[in-house]
PDB file of C-alpha atoms in Angstrom:
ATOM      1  CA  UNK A 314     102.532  88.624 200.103  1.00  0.00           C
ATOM      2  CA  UNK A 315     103.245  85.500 198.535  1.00  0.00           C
ATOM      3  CA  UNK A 316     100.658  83.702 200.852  1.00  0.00           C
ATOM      4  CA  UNK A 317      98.136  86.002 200.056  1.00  0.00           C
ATOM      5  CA  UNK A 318      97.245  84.944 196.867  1.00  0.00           C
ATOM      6  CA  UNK A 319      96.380  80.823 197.860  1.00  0.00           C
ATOM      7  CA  UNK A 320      92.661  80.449 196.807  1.00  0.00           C
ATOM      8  CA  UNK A 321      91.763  78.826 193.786  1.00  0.00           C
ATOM      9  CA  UNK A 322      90.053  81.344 191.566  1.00  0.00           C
ATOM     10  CA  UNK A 323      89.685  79.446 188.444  1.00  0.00           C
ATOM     11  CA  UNK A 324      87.537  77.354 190.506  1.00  0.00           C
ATOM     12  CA  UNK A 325      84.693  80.384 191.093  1.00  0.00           C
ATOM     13  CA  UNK A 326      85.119  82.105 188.176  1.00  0.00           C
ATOM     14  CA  UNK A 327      81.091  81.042 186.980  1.00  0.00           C
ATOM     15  CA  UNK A 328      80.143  81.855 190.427  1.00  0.00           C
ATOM     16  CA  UNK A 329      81.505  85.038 190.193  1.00  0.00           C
ATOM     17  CA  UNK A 330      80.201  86.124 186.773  1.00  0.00           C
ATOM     18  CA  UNK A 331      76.854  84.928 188.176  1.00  0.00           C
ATOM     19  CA  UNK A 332      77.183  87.020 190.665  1.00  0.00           C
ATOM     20  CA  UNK A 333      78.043  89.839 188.856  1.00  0.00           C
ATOM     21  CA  UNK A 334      75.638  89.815 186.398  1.00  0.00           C
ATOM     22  CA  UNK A 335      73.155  89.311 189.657  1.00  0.00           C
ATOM     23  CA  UNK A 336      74.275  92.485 190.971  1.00  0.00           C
ATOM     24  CA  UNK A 337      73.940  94.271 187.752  1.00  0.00           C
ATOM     25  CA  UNK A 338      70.437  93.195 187.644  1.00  0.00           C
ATOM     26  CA  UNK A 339      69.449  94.288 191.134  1.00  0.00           C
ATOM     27  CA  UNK A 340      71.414  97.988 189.645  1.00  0.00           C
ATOM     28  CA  UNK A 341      69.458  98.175 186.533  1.00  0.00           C
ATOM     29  CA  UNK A 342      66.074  96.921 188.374  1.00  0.00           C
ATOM     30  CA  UNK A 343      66.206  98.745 191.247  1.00  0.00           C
ATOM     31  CA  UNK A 344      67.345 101.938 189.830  1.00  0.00           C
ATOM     32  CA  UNK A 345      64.322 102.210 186.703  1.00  0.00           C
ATOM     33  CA  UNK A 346      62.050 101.745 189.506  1.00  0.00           C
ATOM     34  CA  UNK A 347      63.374 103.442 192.225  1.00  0.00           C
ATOM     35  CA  UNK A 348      63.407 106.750 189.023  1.00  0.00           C
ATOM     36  CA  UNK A 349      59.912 105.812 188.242  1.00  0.00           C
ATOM     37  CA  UNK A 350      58.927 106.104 191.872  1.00  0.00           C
ATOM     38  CA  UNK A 351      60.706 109.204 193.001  1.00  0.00           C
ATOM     39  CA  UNK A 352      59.012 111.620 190.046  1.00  0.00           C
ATOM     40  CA  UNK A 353      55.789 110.275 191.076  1.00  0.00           C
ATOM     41  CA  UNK A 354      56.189 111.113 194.251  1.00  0.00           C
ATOM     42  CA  UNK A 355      58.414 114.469 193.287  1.00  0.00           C
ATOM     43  CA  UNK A 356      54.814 115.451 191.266  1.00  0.00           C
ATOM     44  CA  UNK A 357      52.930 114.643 194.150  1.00  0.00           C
ATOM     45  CA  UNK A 358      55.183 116.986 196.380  1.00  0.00           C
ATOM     46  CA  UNK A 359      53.932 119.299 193.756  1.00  0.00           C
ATOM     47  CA  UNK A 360      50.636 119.210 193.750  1.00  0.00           C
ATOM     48  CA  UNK A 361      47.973 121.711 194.426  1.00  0.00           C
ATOM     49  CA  UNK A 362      46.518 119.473 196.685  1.00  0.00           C
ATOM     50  CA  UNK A 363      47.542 119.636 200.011  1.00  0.00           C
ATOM     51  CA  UNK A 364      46.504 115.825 200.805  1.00  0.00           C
ATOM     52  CA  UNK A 365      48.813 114.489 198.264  1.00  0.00           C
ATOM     53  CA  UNK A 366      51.319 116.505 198.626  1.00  0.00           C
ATOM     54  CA  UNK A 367      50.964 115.327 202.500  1.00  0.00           C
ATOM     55  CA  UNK A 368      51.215 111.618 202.013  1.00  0.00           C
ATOM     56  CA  UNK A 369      54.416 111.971 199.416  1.00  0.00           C
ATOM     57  CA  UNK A 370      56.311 114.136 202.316  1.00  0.00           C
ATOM     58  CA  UNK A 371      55.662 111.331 204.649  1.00  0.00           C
ATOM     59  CA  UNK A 372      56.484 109.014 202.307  1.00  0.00           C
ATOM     60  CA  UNK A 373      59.844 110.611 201.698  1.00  0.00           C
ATOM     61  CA  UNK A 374      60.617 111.338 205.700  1.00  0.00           C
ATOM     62  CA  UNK A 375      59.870 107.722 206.612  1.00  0.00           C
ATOM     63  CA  UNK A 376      62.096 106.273 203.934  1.00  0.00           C
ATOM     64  CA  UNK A 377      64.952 108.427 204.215  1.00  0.00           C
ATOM     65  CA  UNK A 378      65.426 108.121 207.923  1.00  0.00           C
ATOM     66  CA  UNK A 379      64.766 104.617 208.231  1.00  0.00           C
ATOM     67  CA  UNK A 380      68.186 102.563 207.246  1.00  0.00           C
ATOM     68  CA  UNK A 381      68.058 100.597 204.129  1.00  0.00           C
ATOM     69  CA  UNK A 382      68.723  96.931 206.446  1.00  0.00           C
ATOM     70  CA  UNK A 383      66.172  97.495 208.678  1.00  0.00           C
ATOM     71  CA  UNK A 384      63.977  97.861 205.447  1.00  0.00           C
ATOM     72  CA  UNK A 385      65.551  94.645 203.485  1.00  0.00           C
ATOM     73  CA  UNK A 386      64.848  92.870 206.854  1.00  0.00           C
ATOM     74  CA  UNK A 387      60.837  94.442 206.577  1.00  0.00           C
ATOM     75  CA  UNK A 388      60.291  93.861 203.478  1.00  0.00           C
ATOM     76  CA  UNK A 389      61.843  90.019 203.105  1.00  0.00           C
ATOM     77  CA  UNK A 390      61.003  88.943 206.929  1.00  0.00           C
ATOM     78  CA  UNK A 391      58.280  91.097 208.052  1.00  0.00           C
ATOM     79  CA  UNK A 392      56.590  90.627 204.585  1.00  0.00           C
ATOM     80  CA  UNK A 393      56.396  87.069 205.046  1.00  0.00           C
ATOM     81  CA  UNK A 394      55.345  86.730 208.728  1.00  0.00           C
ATOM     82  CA  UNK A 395      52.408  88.748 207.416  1.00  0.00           C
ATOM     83  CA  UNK A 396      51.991  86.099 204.671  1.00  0.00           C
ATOM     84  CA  UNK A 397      53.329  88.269 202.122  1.00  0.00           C
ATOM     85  CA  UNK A 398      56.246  86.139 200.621  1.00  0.00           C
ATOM     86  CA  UNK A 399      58.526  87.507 198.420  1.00  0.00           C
ATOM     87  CA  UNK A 400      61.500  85.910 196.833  1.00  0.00           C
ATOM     88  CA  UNK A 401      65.001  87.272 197.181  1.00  0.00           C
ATOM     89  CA  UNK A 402      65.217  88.706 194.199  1.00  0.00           C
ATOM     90  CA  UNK A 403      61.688  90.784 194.505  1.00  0.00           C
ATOM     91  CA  UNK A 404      62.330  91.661 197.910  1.00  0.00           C
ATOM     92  CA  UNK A 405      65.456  93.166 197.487  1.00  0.00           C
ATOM     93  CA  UNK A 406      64.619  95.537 194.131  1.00  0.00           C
ATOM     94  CA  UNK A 407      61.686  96.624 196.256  1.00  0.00           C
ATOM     95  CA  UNK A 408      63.875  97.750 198.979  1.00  0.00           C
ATOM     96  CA  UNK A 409      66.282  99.390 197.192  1.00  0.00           C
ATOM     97  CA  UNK A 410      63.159 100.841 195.087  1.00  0.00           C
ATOM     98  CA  UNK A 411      61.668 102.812 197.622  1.00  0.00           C
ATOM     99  CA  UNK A 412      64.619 103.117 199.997  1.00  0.00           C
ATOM    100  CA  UNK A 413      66.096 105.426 196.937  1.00  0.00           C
ATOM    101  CA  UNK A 414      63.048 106.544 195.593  1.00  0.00           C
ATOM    102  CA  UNK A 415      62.588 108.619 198.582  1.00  0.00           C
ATOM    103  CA  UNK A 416      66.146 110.590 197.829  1.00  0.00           C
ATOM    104  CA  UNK A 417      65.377 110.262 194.368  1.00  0.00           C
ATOM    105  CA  UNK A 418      62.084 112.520 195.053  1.00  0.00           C
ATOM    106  CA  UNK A 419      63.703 115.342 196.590  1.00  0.00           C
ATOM    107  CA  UNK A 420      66.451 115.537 193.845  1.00  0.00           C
ATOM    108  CA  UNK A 421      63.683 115.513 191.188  1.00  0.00           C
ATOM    109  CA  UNK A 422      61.784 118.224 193.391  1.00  0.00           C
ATOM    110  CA  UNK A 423      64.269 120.616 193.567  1.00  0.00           C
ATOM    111  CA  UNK A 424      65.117 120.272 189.862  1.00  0.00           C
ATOM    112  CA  UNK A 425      61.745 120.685 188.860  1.00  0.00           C
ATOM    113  CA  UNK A 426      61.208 123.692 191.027  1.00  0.00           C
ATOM    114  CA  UNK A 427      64.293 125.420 189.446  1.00  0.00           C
ATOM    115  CA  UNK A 428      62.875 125.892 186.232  1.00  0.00           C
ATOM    116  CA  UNK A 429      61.824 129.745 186.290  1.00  0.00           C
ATOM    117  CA  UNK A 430      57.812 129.844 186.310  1.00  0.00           C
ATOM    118  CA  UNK A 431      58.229 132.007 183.290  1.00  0.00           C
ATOM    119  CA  UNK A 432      58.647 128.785 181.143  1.00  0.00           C
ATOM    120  CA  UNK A 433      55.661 127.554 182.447  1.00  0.00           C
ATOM    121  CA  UNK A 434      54.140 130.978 181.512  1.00  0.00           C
ATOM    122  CA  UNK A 435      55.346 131.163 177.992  1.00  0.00           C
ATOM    123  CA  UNK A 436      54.166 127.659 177.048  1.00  0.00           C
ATOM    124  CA  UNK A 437      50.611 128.445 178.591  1.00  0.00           C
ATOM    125  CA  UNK A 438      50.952 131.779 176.238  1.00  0.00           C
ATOM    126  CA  UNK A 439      51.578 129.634 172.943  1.00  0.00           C
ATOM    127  CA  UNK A 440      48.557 126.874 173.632  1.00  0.00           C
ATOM    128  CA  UNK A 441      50.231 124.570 175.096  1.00  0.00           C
ATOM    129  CA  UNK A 442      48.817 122.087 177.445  1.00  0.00           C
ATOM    130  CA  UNK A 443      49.980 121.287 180.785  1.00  0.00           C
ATOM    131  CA  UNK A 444      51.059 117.903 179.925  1.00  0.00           C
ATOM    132  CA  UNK A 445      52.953 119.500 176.843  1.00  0.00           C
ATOM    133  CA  UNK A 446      54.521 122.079 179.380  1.00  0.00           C
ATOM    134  CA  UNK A 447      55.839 119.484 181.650  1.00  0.00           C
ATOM    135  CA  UNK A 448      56.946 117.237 179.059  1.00  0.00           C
ATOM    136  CA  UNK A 449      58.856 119.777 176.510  1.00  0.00           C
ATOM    137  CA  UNK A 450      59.873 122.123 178.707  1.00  0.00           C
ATOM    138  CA  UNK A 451      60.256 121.769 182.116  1.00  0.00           C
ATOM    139  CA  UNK A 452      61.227 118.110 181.807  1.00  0.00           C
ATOM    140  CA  UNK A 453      64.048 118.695 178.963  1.00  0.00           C
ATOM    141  CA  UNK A 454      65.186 121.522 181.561  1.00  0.00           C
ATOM    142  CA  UNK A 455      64.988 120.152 185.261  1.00  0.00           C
ATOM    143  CA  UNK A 456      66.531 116.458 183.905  1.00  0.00           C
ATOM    144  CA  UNK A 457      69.946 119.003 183.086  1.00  0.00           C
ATOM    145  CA  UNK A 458      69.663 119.946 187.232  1.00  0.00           C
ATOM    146  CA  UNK A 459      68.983 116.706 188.732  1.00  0.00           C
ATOM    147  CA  UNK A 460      71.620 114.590 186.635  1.00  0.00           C
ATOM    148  CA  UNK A 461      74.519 115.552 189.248  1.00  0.00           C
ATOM    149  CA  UNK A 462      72.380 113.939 191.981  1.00  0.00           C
ATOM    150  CA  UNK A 463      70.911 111.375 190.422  1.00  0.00           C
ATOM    151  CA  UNK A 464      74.247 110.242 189.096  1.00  0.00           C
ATOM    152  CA  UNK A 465      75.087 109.873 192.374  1.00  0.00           C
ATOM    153  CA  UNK A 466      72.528 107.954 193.566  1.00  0.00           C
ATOM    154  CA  UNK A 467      73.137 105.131 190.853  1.00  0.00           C
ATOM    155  CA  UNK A 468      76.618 104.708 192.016  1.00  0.00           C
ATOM    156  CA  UNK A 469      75.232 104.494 195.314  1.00  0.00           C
ATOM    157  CA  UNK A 470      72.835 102.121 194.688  1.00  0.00           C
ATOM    158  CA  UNK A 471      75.073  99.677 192.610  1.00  0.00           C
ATOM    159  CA  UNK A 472      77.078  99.966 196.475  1.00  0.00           C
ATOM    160  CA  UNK A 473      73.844  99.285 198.702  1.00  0.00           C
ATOM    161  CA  UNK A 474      73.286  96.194 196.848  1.00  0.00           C
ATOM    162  CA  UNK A 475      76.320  94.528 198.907  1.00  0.00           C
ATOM    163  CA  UNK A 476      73.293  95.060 201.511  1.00  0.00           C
ATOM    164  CA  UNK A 477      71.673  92.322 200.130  1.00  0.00           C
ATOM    165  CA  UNK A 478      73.760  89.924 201.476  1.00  0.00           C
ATOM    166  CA  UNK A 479      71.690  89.582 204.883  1.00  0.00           C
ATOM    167  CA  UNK A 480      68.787  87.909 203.373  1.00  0.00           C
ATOM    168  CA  UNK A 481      71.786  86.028 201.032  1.00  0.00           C
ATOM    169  CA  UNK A 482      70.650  87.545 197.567  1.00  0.00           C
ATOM    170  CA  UNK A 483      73.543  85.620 194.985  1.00  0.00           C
ATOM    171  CA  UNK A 484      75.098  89.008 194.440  1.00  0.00           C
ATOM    172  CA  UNK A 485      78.661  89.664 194.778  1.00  0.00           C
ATOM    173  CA  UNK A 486      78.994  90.203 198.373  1.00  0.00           C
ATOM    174  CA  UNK A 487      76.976  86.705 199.148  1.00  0.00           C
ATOM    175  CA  UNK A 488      79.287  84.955 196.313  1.00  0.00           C
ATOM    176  CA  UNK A 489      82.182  86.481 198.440  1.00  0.00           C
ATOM    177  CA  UNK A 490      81.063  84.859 201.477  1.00  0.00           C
ATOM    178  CA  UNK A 491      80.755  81.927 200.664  1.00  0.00           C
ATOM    179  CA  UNK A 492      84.382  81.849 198.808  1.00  0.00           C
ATOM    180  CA  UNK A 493      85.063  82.663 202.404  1.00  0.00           C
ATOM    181  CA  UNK A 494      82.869  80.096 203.876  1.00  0.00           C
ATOM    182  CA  UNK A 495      84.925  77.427 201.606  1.00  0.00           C
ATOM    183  CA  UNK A 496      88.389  78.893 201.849  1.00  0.00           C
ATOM    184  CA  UNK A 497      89.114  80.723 205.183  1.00  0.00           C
ATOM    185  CA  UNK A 498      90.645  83.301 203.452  1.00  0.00           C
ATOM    186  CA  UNK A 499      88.748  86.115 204.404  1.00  0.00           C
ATOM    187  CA  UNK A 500      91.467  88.923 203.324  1.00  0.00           C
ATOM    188  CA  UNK A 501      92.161  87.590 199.983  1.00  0.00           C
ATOM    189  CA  UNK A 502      88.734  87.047 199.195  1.00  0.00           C
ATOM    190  CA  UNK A 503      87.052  90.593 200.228  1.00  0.00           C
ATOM    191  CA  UNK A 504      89.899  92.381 198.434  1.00  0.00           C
ATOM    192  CA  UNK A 505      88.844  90.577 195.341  1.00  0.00           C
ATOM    193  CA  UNK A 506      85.173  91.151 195.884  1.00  0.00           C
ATOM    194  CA  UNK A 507      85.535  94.929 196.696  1.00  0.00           C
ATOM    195  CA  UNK A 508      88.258  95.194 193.285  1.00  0.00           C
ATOM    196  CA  UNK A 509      85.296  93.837 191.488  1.00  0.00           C
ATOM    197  CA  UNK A 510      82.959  96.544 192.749  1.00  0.00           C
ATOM    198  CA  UNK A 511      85.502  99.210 192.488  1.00  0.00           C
ATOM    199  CA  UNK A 512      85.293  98.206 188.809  1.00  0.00           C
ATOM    200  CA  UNK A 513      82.144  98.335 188.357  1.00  0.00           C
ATOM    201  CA  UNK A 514      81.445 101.706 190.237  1.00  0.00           C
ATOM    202  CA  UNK A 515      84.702 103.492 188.672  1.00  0.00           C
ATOM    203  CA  UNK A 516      83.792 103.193 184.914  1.00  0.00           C
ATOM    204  CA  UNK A 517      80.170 104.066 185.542  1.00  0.00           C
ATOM    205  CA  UNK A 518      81.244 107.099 187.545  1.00  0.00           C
ATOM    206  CA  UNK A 519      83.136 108.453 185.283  1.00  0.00           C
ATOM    207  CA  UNK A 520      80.694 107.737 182.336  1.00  0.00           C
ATOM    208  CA  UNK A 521      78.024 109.485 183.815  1.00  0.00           C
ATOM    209  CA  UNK A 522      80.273 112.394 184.117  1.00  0.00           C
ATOM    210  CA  UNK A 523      80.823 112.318 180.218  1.00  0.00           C
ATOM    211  CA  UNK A 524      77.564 112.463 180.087  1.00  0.00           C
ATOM    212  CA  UNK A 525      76.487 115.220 182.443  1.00  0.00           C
ATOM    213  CA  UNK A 526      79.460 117.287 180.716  1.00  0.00           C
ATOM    214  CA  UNK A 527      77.679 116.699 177.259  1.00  0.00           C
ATOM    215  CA  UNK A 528      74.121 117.655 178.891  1.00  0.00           C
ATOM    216  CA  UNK A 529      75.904 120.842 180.307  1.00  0.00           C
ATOM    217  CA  UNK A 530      77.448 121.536 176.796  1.00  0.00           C
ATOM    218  CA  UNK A 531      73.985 121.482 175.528  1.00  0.00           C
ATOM    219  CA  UNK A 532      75.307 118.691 173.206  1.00  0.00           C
ATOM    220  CA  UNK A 533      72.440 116.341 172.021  1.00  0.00           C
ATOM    221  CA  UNK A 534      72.753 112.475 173.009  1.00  0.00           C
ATOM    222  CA  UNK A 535      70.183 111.272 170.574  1.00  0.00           C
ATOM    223  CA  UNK A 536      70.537 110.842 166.894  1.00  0.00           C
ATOM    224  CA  UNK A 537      67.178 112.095 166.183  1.00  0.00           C
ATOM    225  CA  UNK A 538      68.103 115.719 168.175  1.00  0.00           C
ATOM    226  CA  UNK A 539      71.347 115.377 166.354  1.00  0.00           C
ATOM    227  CA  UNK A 540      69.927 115.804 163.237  1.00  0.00           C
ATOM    228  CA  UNK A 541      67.031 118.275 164.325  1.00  0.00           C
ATOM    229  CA  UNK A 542      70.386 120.519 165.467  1.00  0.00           C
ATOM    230  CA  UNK A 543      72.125 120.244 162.110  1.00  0.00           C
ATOM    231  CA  UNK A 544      69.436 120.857 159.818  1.00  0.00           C
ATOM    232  CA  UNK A 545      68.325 124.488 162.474  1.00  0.00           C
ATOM    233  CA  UNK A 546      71.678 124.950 161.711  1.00  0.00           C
ATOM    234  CA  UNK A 547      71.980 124.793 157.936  1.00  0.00           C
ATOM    235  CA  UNK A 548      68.160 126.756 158.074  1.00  0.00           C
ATOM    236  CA  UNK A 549      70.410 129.063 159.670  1.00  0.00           C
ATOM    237  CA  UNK A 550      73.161 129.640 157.671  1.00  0.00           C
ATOM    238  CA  UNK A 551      70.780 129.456 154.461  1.00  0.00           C
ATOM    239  CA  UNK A 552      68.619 132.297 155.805  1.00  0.00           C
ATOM    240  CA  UNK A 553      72.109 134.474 156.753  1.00  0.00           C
ATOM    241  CA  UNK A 554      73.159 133.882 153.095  1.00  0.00           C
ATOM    242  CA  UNK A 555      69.701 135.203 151.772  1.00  0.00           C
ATOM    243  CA  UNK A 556      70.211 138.230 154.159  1.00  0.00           C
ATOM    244  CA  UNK A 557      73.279 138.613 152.814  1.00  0.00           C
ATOM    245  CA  UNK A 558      72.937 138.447 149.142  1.00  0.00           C
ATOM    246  CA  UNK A 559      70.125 140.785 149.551  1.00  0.00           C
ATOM    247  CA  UNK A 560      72.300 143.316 151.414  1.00  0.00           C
ATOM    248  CA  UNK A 561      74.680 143.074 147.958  1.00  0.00           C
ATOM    249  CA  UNK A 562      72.078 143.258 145.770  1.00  0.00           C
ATOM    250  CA  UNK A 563      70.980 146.412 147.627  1.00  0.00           C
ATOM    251  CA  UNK A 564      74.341 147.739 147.377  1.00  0.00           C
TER     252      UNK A 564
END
């Protein structure tokens, strides 16, 4: 073991935190859009009209049985023989966009579909619009069923951007290469790469669990639902007070 540990690190170390934060970026990117994306096309798998609903079902069979290289490879090198050229950075958020958009869709389907129609039903009874009704409370309800899923899918993004180093992308898996490239020490270097992605993915893993939990819970995560809970609450307790000092008075 003690010639495992020969190449220089200190040496890559601003590589590496390039690379890192690179990889981050194609995470962050990727996943807003890919989010963006997959309700779209969830809605449109939705839709009353049978058109629609028949382009975002092709949409989501092509993309999720076509493999995520062959569609880095389209969208970088068939792009640009079509003289459509894309730089690295584009190309691959775009792939990774509507590569998991496409799962992304059927996780937001299915969530959306589980909300009992009666929902729908009581919001049309108060007035409320069918923007309103989506927004307030099938939204609210469906994002509590598709966060197991969707969790998953960010891990597995953050992974899939290792992809990227076919079309040599600056992330972490390209950065590891080349350490490689300059080193020969293949072994050395790819256990340091794939500890550096282990903790990235472990942290965010588990956060998103504490999170899901506190969904689940029915805990709120923002401050301004925080303090809508506490002062329902103390309306609450101040109108079972009234009740019963009345009830005493009666007495």
């Amino acid at each position: 073991m003690s010639g495992l540990f020969q190449v220089p690190w200190s040496d890559y170390r601003g590589d590496l935190l390039d690379a890192l934060g690179r990889t981050v970026s194609y995470t962050v990117v990727s996943f807003a859009g890919a989010v963006f994306l997959g309700l779209a096309v969830a809605l449109l798998r939705l839709s009353r009209a049978w058109p629609l609903r028949t382009v975002a079902a092709l949409y989501t069979e092509v993309f999720k049985n076509v493999p995520l290289l062959a569609i880095i490879f389209l969208t970088y090198f068939g792009l640009a023989s079509a003289g459509i050229r894309l730089d690295v950075f584009s190309a691959g958020c775009l792939s990774l966009i509507v590569f998991y958009a496409a799962y992304l869709s059927e996780i937001f389907r299915a969530a959306i579909s589980g909300v009992h129609d009666g929902q729908t039903e009581a919001g049309e009874a108060l007035g409320i619009g069918r923007a309103g009704i989506f927004l307030h409370i099938v939204l609210p309800q469906a994002v509590r069923q598709a966060l197991p899923g969707t969790n998953t899918m960010l891990v597995d993004l953050l992974k899939s951007t290792s992809l990227l180093v076919t079309v040599s992308a600056a992330e972490l898996m390209s950065e590891g290469r080349l350490i490689t490239s300059a080193t020969f020490r293949a072994l050395e270097v790819y256990l340091v790469i794939s500890a550096l992605y282990f903790a990235l993915c472990y942290p965010l893993s588990q956060l998103l669990l504490f999170l899901e939990r506190k969904v689940r819970a029915g805990i709120p995560l923002s401050p301004w639902r925080r303090r809508r809970v506490r002062a329902a609450r103390a309306l609450l307790a101040s109108d079972l007070d009234a009740t019963a000092g009345r009830k005493e008075a009666a007495v």
